Protein backbone atom coordinates (compact mmCIF):
# COMPACT_ATOMS: atom_id res chain seq x y z
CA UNK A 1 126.54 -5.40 -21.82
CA UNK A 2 124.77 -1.79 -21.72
CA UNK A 3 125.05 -0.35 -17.76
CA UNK A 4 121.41 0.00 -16.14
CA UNK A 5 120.11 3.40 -16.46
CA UNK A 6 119.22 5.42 -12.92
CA UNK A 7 116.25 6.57 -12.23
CA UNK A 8 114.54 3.77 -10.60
CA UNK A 9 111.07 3.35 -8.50
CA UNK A 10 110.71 0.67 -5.92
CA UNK A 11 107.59 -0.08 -8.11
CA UNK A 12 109.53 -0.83 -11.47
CA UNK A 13 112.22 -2.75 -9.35
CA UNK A 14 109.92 -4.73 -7.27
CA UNK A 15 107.96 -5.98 -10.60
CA UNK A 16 110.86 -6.39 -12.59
CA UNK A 17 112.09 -8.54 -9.57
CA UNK A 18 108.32 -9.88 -9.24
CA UNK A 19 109.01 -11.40 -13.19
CA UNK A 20 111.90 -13.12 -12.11
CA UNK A 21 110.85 -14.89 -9.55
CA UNK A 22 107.81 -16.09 -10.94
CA UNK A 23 110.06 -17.75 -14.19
CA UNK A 24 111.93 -19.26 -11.58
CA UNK A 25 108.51 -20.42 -9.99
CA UNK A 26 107.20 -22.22 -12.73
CA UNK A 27 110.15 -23.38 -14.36
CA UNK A 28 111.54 -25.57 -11.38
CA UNK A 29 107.54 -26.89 -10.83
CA UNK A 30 107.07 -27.31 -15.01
CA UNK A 31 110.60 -29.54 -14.83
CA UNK A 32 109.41 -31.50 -11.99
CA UNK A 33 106.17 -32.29 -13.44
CA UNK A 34 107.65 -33.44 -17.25
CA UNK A 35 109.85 -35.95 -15.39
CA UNK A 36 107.78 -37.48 -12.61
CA UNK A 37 104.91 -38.26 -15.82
CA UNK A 38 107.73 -40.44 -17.55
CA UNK A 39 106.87 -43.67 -16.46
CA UNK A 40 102.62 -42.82 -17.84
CA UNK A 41 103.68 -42.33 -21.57
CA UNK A 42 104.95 -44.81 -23.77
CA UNK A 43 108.99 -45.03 -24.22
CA UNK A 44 108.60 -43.55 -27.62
CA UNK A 45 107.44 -40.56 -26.07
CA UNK A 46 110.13 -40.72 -23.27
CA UNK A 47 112.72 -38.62 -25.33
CA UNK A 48 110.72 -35.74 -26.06
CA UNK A 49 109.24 -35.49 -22.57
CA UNK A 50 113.02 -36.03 -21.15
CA UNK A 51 113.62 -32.91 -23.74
CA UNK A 52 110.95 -30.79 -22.58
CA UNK A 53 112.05 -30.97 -18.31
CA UNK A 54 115.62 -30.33 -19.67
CA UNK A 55 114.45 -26.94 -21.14
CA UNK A 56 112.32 -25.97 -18.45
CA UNK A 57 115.20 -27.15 -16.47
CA UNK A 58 117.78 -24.92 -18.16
CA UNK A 59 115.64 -21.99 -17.69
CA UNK A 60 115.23 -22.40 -13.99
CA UNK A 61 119.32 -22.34 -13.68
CA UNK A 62 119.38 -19.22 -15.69
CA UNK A 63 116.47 -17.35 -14.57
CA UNK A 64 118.19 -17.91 -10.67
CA UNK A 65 121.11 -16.59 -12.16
CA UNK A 66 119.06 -13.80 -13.54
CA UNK A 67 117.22 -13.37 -10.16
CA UNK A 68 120.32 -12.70 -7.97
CA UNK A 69 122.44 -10.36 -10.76
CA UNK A 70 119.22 -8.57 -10.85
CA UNK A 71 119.53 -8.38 -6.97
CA UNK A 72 123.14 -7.78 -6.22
CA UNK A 73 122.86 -4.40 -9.01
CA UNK A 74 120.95 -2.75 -6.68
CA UNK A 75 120.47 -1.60 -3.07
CA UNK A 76 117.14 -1.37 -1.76
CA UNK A 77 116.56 0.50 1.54
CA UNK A 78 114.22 2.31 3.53
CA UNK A 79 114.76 4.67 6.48
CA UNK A 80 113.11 5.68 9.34
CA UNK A 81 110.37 3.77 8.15
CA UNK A 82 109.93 6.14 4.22
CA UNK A 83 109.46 5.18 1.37
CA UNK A 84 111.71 2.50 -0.57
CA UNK A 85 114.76 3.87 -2.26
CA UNK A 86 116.19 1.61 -4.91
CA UNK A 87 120.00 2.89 -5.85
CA UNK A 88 122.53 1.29 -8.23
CA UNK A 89 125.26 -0.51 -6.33
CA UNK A 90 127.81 -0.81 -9.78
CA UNK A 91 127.56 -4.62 -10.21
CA UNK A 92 126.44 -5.24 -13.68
CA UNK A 93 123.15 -6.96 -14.55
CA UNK A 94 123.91 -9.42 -16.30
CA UNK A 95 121.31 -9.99 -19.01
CA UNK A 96 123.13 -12.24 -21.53
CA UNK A 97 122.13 -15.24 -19.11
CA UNK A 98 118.78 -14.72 -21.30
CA UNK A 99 120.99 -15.15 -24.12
CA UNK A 100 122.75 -18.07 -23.30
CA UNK A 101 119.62 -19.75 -22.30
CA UNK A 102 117.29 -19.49 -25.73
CA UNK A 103 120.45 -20.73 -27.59
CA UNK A 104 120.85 -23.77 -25.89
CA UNK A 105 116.62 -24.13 -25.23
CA UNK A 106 115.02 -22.65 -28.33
CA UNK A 107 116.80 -25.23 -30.90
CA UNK A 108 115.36 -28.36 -28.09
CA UNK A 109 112.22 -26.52 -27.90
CA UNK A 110 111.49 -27.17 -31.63
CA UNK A 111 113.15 -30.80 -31.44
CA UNK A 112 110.78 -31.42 -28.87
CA UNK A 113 107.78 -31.12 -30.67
CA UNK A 114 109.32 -32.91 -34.07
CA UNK A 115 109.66 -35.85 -31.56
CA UNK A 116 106.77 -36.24 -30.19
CA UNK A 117 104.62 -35.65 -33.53
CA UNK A 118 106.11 -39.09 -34.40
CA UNK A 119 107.06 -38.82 -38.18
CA UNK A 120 109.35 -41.21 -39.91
CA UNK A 121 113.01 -41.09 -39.83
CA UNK A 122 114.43 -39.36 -42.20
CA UNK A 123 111.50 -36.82 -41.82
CA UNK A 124 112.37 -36.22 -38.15
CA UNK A 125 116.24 -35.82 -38.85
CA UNK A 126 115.43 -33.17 -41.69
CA UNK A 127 113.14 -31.18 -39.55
CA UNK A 128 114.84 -31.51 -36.90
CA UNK A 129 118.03 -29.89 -38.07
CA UNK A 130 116.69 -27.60 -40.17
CA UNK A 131 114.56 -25.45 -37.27
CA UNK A 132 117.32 -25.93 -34.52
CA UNK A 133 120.02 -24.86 -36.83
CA UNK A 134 117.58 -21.78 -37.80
CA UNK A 135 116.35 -20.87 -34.68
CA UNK A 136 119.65 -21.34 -32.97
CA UNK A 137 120.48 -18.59 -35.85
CA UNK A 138 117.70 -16.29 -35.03
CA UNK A 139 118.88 -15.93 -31.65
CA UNK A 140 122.44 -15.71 -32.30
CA UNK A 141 121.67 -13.03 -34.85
CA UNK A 142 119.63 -11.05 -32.30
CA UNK A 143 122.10 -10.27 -29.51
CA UNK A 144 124.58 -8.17 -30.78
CA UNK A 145 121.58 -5.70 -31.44
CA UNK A 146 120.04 -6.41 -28.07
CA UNK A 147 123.17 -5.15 -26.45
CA UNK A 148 123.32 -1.86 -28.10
CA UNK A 149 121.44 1.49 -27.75
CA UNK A 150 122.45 2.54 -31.41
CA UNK A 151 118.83 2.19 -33.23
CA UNK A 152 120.20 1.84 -36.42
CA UNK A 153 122.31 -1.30 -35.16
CA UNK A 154 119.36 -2.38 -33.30
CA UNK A 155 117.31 -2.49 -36.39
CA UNK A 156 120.20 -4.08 -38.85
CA UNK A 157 120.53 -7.03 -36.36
CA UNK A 158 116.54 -6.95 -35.67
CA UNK A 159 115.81 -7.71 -39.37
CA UNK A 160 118.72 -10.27 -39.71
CA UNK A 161 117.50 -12.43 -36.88
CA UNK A 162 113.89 -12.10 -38.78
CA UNK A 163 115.19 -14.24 -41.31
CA UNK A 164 115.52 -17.53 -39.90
CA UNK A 165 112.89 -16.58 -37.42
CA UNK A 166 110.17 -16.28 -40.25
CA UNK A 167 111.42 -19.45 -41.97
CA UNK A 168 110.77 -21.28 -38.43
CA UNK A 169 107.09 -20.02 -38.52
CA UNK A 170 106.70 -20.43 -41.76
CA UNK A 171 107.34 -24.26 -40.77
CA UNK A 172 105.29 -24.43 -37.99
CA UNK A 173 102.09 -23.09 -39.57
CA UNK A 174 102.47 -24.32 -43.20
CA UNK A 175 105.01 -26.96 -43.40
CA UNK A 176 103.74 -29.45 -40.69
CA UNK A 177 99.80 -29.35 -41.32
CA UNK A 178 100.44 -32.91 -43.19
CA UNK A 179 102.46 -34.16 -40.35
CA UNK A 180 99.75 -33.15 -38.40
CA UNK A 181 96.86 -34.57 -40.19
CA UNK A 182 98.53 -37.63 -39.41
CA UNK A 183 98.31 -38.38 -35.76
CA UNK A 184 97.02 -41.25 -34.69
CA UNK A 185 93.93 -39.29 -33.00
CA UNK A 186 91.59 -36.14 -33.27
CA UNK A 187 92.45 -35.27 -30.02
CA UNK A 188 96.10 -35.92 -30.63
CA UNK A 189 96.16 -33.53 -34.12
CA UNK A 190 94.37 -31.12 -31.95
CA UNK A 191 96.83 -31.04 -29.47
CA UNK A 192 99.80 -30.87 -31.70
CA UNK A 193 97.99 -27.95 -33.57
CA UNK A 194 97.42 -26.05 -30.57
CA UNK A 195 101.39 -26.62 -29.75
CA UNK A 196 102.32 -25.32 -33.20
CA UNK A 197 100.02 -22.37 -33.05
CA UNK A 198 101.42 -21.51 -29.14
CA UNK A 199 104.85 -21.74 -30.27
CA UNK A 200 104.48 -19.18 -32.87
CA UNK A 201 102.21 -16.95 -30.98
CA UNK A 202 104.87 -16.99 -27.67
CA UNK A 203 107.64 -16.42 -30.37
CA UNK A 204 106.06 -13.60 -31.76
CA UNK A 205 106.03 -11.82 -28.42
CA UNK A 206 109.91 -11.39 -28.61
CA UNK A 207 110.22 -9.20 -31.72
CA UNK A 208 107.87 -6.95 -30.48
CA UNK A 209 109.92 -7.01 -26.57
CA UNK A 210 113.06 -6.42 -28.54
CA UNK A 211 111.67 -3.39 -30.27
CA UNK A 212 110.55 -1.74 -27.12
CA UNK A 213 113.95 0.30 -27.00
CA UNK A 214 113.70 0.80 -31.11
CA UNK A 215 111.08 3.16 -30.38
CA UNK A 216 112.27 5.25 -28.37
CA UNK A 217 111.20 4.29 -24.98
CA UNK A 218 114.42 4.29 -22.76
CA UNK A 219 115.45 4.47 -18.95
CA UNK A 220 114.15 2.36 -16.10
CA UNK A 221 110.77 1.70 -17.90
CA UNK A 222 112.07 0.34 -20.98
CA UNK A 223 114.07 -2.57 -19.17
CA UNK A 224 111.39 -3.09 -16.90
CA UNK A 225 108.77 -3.73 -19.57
CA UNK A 226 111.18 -5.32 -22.02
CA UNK A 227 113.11 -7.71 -18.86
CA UNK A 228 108.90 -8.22 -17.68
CA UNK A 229 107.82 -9.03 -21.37
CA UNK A 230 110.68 -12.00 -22.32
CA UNK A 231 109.92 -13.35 -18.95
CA UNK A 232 106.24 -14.04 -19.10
CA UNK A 233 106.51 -15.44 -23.05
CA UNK A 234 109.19 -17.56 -21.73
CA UNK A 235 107.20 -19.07 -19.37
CA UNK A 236 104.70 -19.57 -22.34
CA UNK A 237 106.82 -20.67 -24.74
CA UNK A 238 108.68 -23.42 -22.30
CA UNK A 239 106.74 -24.43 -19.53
CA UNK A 240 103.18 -23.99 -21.43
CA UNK A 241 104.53 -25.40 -24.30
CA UNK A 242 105.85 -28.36 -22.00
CA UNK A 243 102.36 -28.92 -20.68
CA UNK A 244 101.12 -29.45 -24.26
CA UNK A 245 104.26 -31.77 -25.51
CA UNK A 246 103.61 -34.14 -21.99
CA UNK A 247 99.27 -33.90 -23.06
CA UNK A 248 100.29 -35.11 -26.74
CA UNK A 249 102.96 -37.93 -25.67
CA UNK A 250 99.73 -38.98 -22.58
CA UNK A 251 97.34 -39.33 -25.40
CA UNK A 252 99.21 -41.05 -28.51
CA UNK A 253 100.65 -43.12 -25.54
CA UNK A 254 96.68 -43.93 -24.72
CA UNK A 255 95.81 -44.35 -28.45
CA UNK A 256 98.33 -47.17 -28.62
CA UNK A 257 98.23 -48.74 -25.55
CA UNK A 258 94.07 -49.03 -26.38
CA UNK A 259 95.28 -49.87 -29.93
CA UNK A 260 97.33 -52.56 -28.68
CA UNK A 261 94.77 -54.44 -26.77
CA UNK A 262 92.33 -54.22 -29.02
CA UNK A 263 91.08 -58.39 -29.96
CA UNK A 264 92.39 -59.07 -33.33
């Protein structure tokens, strides 16, 4: 875990600190939402929506424990009523919290959506194993680089965690348009497509974070952009992503409900 660098502006600190809070923000509302719509979707759909608040869940714990290392690494004062000044204290930030939360939520991220799309057994097993072994692999691959401020380490481990990552989108876009054709509704195929298609676009935002310090922007401003930039696509990627998973499991739950009382 790389020390902070100096140099910091009560601007950069405050929207660095700004980022945090709001992940916290719409994590803990996202997870309280998925679970309070169980009992409106039909059990099928139960698991995947049970999925979706533990994610969101998982992310509120670590972006609180985000939120105060973020705090307790620096001291923030102003006197005789100046300006802010915004010092290191010499407690570490602890950034592999970030870490630790897309390996456990990244893999159940991708299970998620398998689940709710509703594909036969063996299809869902396959799938389902494949991308969380993968993308658990893409993230795992990623943070020894992410931890270093040697760019030619940062760009070995950079392209290794590519790998699996492009096999994941790869999946997404290409290998579930059949699955997709498949649901039970218009509305429902649109709604998984527009899951698919989020999930890659949010994902794509980390490579480019994670090169932020490749190219040679360093200091204060590079962790402020890069800690501001995996914040805001995690929000994307879990809670947004959430909101679709819970509009899919509402409206295949409708579609066979309606199905269901329909006069034979």
């Amino acid at each position: 875990m790389a020390p902070l660098a100096d140099g910091w502006t009560y601007a950069e600190w405050n929207a660095t600190y700004n980022a945090f809070s709001f992940g916290i923000a719409a994590m803990g509302c996202a997870t309280i939402f998925f679970w309070l719509q169980l009992a409106n979707v039909s059990k099928s759909y139960r698991t995947a929506l049970i999925i979706t608040g533990i994610v969101t869940w998982i992310a509120t714990y670590h972006y609180f424990r985000i939120f105060n290392s973020w705090v307790e690494a620096f001291e923030v004062v102003s006197k005789d009523g100046g300006d802010y000044t915004v010092k290191l204290t010499g407690t570490p930030f602890n950034d592999a919290y970030r870490y630790v939360d897309w390996l456990l939520t990244v893999p159940l991220l991708l299970i998620e959506l398998i689940l709710v799309m509703k594909l036969p057994k063996e299809e869902t097993v396959s799938l389902a194993t494949n991308l969380g072994v993968a993308s658990a692999l893409m993230v795992a691959l990623g943070y020894p680089g992410e931890i270093q401020d040697d760019l030619s380490v940062r760009w070995t481990w950079w392209f290794l965690a590519m790998i699996p990552f492009c096999y994941v989108v790869l999946t997404l876009i290409v290998g579930l348009n059949d699955a997709t054709s498949k649901q039970p509704s218009p509305a429902a195929a649109s709604l998984v497509s527009a899951a698919r298609y989020l999930t890659v676009v949010s994902w794509c935002t980390y490579p480019f974070v994670y090169l932020i310090k490749n190219v040679g922007l360093v200091g204060a401003k590079a962790t402020m952009y890069e800690q501001i930039g995996y914040s805001l696509a995690d929000v994307i990627a879990k809670a947004v992503f959430g909101v679709l998973i819970w509009a899919i499991a509402s409206e295949k739950s409708a579609v066979e409900e309606s199905g269901k009382l329909m006069p034979h």
